[in-house]
XYZ file of C-alpha atoms in Angstrom:
637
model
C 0.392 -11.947 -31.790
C 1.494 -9.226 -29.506
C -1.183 -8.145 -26.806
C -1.700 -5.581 -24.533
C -0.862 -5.979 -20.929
C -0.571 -3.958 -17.852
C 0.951 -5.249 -14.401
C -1.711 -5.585 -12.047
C 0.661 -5.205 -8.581
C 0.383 -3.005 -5.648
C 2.540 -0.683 -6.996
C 3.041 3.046 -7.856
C 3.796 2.682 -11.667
C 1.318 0.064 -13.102
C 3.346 -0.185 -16.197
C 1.529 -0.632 -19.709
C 3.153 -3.594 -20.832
C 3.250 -5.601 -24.818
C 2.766 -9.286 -24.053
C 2.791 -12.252 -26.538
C 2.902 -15.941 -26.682
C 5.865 -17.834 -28.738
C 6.444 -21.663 -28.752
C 4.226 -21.877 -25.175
C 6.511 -18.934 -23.603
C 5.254 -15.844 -22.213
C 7.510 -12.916 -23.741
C 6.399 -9.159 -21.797
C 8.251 -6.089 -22.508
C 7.570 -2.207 -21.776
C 5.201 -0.281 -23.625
C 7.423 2.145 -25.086
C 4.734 4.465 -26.171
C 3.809 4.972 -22.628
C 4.762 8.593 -21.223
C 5.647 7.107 -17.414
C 6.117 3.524 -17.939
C 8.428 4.350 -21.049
C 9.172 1.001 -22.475
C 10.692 -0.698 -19.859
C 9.867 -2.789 -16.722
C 11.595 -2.988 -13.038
C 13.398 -6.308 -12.171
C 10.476 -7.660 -11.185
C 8.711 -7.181 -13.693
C 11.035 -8.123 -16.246
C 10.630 -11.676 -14.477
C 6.949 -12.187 -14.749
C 7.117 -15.120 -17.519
C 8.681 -17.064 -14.226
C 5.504 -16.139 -12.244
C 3.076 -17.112 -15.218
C 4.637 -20.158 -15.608
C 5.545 -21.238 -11.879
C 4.838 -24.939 -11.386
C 3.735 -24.236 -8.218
C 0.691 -22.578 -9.913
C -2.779 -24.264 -7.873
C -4.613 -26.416 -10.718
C -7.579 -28.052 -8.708
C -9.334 -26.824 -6.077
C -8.617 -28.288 -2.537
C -10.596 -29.338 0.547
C -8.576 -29.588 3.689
C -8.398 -32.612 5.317
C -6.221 -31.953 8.510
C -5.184 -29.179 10.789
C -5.310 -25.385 9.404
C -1.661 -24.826 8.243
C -0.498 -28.640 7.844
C -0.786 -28.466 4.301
C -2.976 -31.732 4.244
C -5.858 -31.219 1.467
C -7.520 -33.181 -0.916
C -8.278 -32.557 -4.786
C -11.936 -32.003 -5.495
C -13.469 -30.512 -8.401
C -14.833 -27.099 -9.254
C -18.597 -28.233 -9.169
C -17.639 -29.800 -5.522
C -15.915 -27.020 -4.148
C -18.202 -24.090 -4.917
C -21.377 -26.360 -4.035
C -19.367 -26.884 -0.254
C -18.932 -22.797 -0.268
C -22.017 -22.275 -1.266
C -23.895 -24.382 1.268
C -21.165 -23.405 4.805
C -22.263 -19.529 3.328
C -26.009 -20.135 3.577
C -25.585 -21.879 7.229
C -23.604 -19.181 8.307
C -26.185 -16.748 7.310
C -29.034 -18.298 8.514
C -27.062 -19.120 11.873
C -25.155 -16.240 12.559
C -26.105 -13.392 10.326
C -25.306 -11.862 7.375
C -22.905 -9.421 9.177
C -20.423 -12.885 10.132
C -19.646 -13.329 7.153
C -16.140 -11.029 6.185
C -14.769 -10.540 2.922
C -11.434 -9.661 3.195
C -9.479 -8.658 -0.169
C -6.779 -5.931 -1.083
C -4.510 -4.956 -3.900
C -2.946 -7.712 -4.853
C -4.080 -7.741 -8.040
C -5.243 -4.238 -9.025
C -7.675 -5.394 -11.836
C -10.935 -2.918 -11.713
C -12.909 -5.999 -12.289
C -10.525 -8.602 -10.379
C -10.541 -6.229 -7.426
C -14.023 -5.514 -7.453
C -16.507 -7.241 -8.319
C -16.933 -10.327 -6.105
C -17.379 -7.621 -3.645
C -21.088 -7.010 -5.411
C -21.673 -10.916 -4.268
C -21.071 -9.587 -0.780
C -22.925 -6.607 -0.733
C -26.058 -8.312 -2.522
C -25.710 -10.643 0.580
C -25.424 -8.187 2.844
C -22.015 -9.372 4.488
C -19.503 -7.191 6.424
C -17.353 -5.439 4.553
C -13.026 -4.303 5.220
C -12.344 -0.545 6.625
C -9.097 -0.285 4.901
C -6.279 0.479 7.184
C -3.037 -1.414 6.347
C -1.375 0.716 3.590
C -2.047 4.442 3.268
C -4.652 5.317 5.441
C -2.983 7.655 7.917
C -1.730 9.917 5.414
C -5.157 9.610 2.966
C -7.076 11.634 6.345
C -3.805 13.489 7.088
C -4.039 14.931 3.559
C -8.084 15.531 3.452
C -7.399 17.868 6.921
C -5.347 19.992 4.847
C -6.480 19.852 1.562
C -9.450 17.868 1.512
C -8.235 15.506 -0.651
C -5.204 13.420 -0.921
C -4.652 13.513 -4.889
C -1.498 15.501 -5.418
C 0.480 16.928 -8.086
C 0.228 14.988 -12.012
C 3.734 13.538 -12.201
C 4.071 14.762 -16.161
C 4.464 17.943 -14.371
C 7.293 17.029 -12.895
C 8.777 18.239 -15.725
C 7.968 22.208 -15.297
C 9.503 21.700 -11.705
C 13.358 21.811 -10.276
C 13.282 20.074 -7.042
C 11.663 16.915 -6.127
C 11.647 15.926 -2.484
C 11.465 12.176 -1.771
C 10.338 12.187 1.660
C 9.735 8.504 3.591
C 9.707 7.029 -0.138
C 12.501 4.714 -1.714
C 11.570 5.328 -4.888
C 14.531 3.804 -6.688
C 12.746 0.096 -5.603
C 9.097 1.066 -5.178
C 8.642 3.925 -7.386
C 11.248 3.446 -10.578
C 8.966 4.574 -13.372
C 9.149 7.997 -11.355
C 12.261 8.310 -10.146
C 13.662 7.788 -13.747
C 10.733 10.533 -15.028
C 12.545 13.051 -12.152
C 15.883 12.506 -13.609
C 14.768 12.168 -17.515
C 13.385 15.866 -16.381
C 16.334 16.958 -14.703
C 14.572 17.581 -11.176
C 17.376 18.206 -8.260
C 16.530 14.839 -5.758
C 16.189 15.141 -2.146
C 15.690 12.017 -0.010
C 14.311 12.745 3.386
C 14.768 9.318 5.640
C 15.752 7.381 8.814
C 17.201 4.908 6.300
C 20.305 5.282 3.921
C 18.173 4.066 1.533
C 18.930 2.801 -2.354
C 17.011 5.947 -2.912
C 19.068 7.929 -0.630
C 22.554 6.957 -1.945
C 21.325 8.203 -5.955
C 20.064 11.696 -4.287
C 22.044 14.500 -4.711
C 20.947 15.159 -0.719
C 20.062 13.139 1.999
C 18.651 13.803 5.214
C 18.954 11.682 7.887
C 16.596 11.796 10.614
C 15.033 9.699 13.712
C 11.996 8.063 13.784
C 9.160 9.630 14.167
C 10.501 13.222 14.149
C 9.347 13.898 10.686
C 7.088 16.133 12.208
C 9.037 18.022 13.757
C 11.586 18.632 10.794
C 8.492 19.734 8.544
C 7.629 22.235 11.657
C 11.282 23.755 11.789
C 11.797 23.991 8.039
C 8.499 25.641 8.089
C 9.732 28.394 10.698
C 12.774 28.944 8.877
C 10.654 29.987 5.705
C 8.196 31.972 7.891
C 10.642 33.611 9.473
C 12.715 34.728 6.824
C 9.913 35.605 4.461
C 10.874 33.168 2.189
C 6.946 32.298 1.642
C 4.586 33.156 -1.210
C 2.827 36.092 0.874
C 0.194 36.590 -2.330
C -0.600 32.784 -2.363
C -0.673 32.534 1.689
C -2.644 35.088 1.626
C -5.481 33.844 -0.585
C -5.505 30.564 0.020
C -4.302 29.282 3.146
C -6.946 29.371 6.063
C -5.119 29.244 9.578
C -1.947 30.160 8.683
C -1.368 33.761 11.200
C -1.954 31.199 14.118
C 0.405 28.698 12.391
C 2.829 31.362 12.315
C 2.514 31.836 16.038
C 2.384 28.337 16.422
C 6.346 28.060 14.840
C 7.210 30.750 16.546
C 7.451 28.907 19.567
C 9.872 26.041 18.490
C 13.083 26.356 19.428
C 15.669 25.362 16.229
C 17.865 23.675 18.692
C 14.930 21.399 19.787
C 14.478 20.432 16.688
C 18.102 19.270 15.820
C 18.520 17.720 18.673
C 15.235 15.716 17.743
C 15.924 15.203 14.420
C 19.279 14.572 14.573
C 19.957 17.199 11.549
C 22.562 20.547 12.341
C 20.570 23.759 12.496
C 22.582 24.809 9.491
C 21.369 21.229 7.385
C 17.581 22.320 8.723
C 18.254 25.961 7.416
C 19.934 24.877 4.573
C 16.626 22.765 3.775
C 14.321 25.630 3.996
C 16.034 28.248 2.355
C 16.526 26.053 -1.020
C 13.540 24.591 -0.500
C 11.185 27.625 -0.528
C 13.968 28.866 -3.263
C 13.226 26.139 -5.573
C 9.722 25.383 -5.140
C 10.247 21.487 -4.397
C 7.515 19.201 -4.817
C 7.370 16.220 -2.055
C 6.983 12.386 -2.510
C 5.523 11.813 0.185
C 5.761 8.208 1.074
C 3.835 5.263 2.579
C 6.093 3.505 4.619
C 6.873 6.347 7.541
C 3.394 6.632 8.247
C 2.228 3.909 9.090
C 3.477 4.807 12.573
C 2.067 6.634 16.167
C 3.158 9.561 14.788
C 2.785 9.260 10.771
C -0.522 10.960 10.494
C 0.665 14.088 12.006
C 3.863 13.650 9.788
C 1.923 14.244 7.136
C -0.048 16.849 8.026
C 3.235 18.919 9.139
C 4.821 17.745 5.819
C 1.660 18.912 3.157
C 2.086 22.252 4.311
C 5.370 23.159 2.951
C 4.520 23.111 -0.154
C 1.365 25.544 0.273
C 3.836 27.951 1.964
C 6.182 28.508 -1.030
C 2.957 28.771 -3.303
C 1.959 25.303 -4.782
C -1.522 24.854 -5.372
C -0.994 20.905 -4.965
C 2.745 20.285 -4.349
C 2.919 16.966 -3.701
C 2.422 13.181 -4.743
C 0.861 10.403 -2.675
C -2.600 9.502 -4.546
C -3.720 9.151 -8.016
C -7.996 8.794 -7.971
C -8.589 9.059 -11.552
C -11.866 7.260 -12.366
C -14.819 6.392 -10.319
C -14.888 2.456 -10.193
C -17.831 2.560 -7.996
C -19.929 0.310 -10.462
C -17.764 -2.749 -10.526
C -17.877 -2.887 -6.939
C -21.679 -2.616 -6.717
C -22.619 -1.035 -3.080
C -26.201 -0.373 -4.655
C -26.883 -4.220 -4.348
C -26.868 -3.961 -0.325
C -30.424 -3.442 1.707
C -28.974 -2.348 4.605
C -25.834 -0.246 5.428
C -22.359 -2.507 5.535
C -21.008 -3.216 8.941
C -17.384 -2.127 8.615
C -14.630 -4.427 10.161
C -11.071 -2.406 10.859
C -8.508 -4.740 8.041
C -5.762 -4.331 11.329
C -7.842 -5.989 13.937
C -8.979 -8.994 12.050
C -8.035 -11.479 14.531
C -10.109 -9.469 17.540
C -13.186 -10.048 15.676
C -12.320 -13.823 15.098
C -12.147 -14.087 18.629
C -14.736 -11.797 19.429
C -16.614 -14.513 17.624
C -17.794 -11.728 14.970
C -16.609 -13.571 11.541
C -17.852 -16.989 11.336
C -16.982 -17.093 7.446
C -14.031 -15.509 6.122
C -13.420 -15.174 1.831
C -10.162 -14.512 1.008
C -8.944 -13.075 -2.353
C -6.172 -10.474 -3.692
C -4.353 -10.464 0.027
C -1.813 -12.760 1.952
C -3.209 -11.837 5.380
C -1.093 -15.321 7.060
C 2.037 -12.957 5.761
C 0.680 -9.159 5.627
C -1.263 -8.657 8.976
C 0.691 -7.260 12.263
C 0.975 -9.983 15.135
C 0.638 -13.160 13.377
C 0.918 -15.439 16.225
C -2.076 -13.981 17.896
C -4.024 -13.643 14.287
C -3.193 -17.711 13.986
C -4.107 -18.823 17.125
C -7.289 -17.016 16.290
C -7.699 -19.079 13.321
C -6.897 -22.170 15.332
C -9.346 -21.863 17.963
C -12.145 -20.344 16.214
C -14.686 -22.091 13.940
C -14.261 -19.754 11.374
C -14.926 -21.061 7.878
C -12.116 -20.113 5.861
C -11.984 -20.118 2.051
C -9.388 -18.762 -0.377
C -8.923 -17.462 -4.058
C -5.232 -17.403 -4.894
C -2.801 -18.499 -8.031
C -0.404 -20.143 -4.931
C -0.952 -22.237 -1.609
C 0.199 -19.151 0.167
C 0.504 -19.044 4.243
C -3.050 -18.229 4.202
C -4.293 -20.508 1.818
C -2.994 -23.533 4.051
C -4.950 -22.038 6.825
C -8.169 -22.110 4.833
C -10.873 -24.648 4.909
C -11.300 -24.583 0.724
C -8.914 -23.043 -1.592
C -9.935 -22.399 -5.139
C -7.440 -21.616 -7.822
C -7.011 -18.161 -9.218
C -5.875 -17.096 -12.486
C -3.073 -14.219 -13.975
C -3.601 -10.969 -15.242
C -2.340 -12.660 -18.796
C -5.281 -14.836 -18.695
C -8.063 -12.093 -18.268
C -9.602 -9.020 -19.560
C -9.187 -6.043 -17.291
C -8.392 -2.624 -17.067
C -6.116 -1.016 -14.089
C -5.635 2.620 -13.274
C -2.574 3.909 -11.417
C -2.440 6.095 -7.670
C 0.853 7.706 -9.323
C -0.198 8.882 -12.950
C -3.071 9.590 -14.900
C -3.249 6.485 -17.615
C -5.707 3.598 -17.234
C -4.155 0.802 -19.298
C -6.160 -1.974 -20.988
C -5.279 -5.727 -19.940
C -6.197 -8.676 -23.110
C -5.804 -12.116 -22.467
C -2.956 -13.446 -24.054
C -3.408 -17.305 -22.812
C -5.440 -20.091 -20.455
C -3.012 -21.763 -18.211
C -4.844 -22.555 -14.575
C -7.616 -21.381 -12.686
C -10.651 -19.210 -12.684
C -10.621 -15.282 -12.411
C -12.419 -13.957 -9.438
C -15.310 -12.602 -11.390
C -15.638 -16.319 -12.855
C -15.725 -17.424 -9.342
C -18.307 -14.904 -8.494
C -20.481 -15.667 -11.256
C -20.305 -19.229 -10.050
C -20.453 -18.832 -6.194
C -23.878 -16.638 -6.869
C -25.166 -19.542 -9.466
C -24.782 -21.834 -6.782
C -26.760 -19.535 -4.017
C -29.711 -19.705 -6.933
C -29.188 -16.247 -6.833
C -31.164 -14.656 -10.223
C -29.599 -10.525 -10.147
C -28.678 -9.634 -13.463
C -25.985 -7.808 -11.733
C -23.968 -10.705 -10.650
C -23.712 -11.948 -14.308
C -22.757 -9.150 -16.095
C -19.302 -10.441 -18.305
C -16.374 -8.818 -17.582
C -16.132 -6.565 -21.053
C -20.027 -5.011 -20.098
C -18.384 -3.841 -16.567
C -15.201 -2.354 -18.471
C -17.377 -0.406 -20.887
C -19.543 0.970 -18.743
C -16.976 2.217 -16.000
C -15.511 3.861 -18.842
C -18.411 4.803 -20.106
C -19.445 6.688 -16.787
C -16.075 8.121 -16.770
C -16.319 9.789 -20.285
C -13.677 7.315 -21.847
C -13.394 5.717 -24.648
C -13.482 1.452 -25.158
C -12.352 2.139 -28.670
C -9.455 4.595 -28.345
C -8.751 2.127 -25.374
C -8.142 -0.997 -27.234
C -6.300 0.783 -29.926
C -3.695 2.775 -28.151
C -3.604 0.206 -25.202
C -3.828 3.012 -22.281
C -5.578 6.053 -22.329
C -5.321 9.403 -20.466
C -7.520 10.832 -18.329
C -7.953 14.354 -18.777
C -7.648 16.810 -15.804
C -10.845 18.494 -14.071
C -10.670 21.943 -12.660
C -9.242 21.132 -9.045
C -10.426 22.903 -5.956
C -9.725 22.692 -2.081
C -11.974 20.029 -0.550
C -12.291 21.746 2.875
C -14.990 23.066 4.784
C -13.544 26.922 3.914
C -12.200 25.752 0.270
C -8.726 26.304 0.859
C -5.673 24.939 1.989
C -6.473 24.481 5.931
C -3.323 24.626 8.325
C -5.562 25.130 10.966
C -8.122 22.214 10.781
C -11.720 21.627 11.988
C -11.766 18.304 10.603
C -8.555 17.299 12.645
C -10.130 18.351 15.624
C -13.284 17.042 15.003
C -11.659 13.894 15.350
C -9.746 15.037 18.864
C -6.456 16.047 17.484
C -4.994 19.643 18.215
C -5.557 22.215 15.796
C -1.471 22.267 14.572
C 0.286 19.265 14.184
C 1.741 17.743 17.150
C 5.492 16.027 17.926
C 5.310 13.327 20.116
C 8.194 10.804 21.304
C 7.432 7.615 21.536
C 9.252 4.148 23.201
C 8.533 1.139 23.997
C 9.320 -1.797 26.034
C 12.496 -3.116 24.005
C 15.024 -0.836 23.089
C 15.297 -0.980 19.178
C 13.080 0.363 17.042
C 12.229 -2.117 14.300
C 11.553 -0.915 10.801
C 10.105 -3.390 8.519
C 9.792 -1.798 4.690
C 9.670 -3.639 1.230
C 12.425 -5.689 -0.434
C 13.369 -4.591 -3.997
C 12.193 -8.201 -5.446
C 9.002 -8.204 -3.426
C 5.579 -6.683 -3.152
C 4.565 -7.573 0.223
C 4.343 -11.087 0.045
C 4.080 -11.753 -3.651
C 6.979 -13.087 -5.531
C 8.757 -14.716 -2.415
C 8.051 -18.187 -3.984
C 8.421 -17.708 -7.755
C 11.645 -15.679 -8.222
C 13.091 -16.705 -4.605
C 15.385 -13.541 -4.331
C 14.680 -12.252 -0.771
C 16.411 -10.372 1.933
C 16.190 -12.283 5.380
C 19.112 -9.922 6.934
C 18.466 -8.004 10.236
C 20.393 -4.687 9.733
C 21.993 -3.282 12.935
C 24.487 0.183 12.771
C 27.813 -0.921 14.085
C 27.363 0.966 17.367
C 24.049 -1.287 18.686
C 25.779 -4.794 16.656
C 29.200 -4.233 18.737
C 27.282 -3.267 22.173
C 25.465 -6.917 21.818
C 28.735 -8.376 20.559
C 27.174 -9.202 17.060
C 29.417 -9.826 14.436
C 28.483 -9.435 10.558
C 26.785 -13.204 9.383
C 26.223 -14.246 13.024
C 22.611 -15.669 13.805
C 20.931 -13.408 15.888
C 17.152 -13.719 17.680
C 15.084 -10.910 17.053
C 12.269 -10.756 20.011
C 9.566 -8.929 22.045
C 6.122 -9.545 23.655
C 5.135 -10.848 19.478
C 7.144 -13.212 19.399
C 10.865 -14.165 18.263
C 12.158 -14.674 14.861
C 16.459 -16.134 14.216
C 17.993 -14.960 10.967
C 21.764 -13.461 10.080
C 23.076 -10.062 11.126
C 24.742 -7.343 8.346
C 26.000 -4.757 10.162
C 25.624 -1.381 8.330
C 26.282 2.019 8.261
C 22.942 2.624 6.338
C 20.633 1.752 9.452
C 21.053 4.387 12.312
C 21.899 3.331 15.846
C 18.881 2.262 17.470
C 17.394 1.408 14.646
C 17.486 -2.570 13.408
C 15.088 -3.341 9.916
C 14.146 -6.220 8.498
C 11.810 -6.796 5.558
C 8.456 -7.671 4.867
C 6.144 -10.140 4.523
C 8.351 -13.153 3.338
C 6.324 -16.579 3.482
C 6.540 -18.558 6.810
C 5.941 -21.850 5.145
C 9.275 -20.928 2.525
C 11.801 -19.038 5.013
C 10.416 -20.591 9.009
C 9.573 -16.995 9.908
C 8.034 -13.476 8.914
C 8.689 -10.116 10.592
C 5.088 -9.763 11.307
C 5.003 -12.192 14.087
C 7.121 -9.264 15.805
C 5.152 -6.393 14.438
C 2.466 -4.579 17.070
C -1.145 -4.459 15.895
C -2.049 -1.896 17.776
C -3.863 0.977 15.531
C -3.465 4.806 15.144
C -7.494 5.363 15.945
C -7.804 9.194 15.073
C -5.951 8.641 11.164
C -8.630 5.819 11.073
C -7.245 3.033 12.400
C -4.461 2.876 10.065
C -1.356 0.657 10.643
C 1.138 1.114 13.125
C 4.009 -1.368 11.795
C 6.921 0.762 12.394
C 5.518 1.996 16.138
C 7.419 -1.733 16.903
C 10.325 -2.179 19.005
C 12.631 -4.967 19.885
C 15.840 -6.337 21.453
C 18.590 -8.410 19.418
C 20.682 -11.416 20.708
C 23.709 -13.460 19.451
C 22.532 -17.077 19.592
């Protein structure tokens, strides 16, 4: 009997999916009542009957038995195992604090309830919680200086717009669902990128710029429109706080600075901001650029534009939809959470901080900056490590117990999407392996003797009553398989309530009142960028589907000046570390410039790009990620 799904990944889209079960198989397809998702799935997607039935799945739990990361554990039972995490948790606490013991979890599996609610286990307890840095942090504060808010534009209203601008975003691999919604609508496409991305080539223009001088292109194309009064003076006017000293601000920047910078002809910057302001463009604006030194004032420079030609919210980068606040359960704590930065997660294993470390929804052994520092932490600490996971990922074999997890197929949930405004319902179609991590909750807390209500409530009781808060309905929900949320009035979240180019907030927080162009280099000579692979969401898929990238891409200029030759094994190196894989030489990648991609497993390919990756942290966009602030050198071996 067909069921209704929705794919639980890190990802823009969160497609509404119709699932069933014939002869044993798994058989998914696109809802095609779904307005975004539109009846059909990315590639990825399309393969998740390989995922749900990998053979690699984890069946028992496991106790290690040798060194962290030797792989050497042995079977134990699920009575066994959460009795041994139980009791290391209560010595912990009663030895070190509650505040040493460190949840760490993220998106991987986007479940309201499978996201949140072992996390009211660790507030009831008291325990440090993540301050969430690695994905879109710099541009979440970046946006609330401006706007107060980072929620942009509704996507389904793409449709009443000509120009979309996809700006640090390959939305052809990460964002599909939209990029095919921009075209079904007709929507000119702009890519804005260091990259000659997948994206880039299906645009009908691309801009190619250096790294880090987003800032400065946003600042130019905004003195173009100033200048030549291509702005929407009514609009500026009444809602813009700032902007006569942003004007003056512009005034100052010399067009030929910013070409040089950029890269771009002052006729391609002009050329920007005249059609731009023209057509009213609405920007993508993307993850990957800022998590750089300089991708928090990228932002800022870049949510402006759209204010200047008269868009109320002009662009995309967050979808908050429905408070979820229940499921997670902060009201459980007695005292306020100590917060722990997600990027510096090895200082505070070394720093002694986190004696017990639970691990569920994240890869960190793949994800995290500077991995040979993070596992030498892990090595020569006596942190207790324990792990919730389908797979024996890199992190898993570094753990001290590793319980297995279940699939979204096997589990009630509901997921919401930071692109659109549907929150899809997830039945279970089947039982295959493993425990969900509200099962695993329920059990960990049994085990504590731990008697709050709140701890046991099934998963169905925490779905009805988010949606209940959020004036939804269950009913409508299970019927149609997603529901909308409807749109509230929308106002300007800043201290003056409206659209601040001049910001108190940024300054508060010891950043100049404008945003700010800064070059930046390093020791090594080639900037590394280090984005998703099309088949990939961070780490997840690597060992099920097996189609990865492992290239290093060098332009032909920097590849002949090291006499590298296309397929020739190259080392990759800095102060990190070193990593050797093959060379493609390509026009796409800018001299300069070298990229490989993310987060493939160490224990699969030998290496990962993040033991070359800096974990250093941009501390006034709140310690947010700094992965493409990395540079490097390249050898023929």
């Amino acid at each position: 009997m067909p069921m209704f799904s929705v794919c639980m990944r890190d990802c823009y889209d969160t497609c509404s999916m119709v699932s069933e079960l014939k002869n044993g198989k798994l058989i998914v397809r696109g809802n095609p009542e779904h307005p975004i998702t539109a009846g059909f799935l990315c590639p990825k997607g399309a393969l998740l009957p390989k995922w749900f039935h990998s053979k690699d799945r984890l069946r028992k739990p496991l106790i290690r038995t040798g060194e962290r990361g030797s792989g050497k554990f042995k079977k134990a039972s699920w009575k066994e195992a959460i009795d041994l995490v139980a009791r290391k948790l209560r010595d912990v606490i009663e030895r070190h604090g509650s505040e040493s013991v460190l949840v760490y979890q993220y998106a991987g599996d986007r479940g309201v309830v499978n996201y949140a609610f072992p996390l009211r286990l660790f507030h009831y307890l008291n325990a440090s919680m993540l301050d969430y840095g690695i994905c879109d942090r710099a541009g979440q504060e970046a946006l609330k200086d401006v706007y107060g808010t980072a929620v942009g534009l509704d996507p389904e209203e793409l449709k009443n717009q000509r120009l979309i601008v996809y700006w640090g975003i390959n939305a052809f691999w990460t964002n599909l669902h939209g990029f095919m919604l921009a075209r079904r609508n007709g929507l000119e496409i702009w890519t804005v990128d260091v990259v000659r991305t997948e994206t880039a080539k299906r645009s009908d223009r691309f801009f190619q710029i250096r790294p880090d001088t987003d800032v400065l292109l946003a600042l130019g194309v905004a003195k173009v429109i100033i200048k030549e009064e291509l702005y929407d003076r009514a609009f500026v006017r009444e809602n813009i706080y700032g902007f006569e000293e942003f004007k003056n601000y512009v005034k100052t920047l010399s067009l030929d600075y910013v070409s040089k910078e950029t890269g771009l002809s002052i006729e391609e910057i002009e050329t920007f901001a005249r059609e731009y302001a023209e057509k009213r463009g609405v920007i993508h604006i993307g993850y990957g650029f800022q998590r750089s030194l300089a991708g928090g004032e990228a932002v800022r420079a870049i949510a402006m534009l759209p204010a200047i030609v008269g868009h109320r919210f002009g662009f995309i980068y967050d979808m908050k939809t429905i408070d979820k606040s229940y499921a997670e359960g902060v009201f459980l704590r007695t005292k306020p959470a100590k917060r722990i930065p997600q990027m510096k997660l090895a200082e505070y294993i070394e720093k002694g901080e986190v004696k017990f470390l639970y691990v569920y929804n994240s890869n960190p052994l793949a994800s995290l900056p500077n991995q040979r520092r993070l596992r030498r932490a892990l090595l020569e600490s006596d942190v207790f490590v324990v792990t919730h996971d389908i797979f024996l990922t890199d992190t898993a074999l570094y753990s001290d117990i590793v319980l297995p997890a279940n699939t979204f197929f096997e589990r009630l949930d509901i997921a919401d999407s930071y692109y659109h405004r549907y929150v899809a319902l997830n039945e279970p179609i089947a039982k295959l392996h493993g425990k969900s991590n509200s099962e695993v909750t329920r059990l960990l807390a049994r085990a504590l003797g731990i008697k709050n209500p709140y701890l046991y409530e099934n998963d169905e009781e925490v779905i009805r009553k988010i949606l209940e808060l959020n004036g939804l309905s269950w009913e409508e929900l299970r019927r149609k398989g997603f529901i909308k949320v409807s749109k509230r009035p929308r106002k300007w979240e800043t201290p003056s309530g409206k659209i601040e180019f001049s910001s108190q907030r940024a300054v508060e927080r010891g950043l100049s009142l404008f945003p700010r162009y800064r070059r930046f280099s390093g020791k090594y000579p080639l900037r590394l960028l280090t984005p998703t692979y099309r088949m990939t969401i961070t780490s997840q898929y690597h060992n099920t589907y097996g189609m990865i990238d492992s290239h290093l891409y060098i332009s032909p200029a920097d590849a002949k000046e090291r006499a590298i030759k296309e397929g020739d094994e190259v080392e990759v190196f800095n102060d990190h570390g070193k990593v050797r894989t093959r060379a493609k030489v390509s026009e796409d990648v800018p001299r300069g410039v070298v990229l490989l991609y993310k987060a493939f497993w160490v224990s699969l390919l030998g290496w990962n790009v993040n033991f070359l990756t800096a974990d250093e942290t941009v501390q006034n966009y709140g310690n947010a990620s700094a992965y493409h602030s990395t540079w490097v050198d390249v050898k023929k071996v």
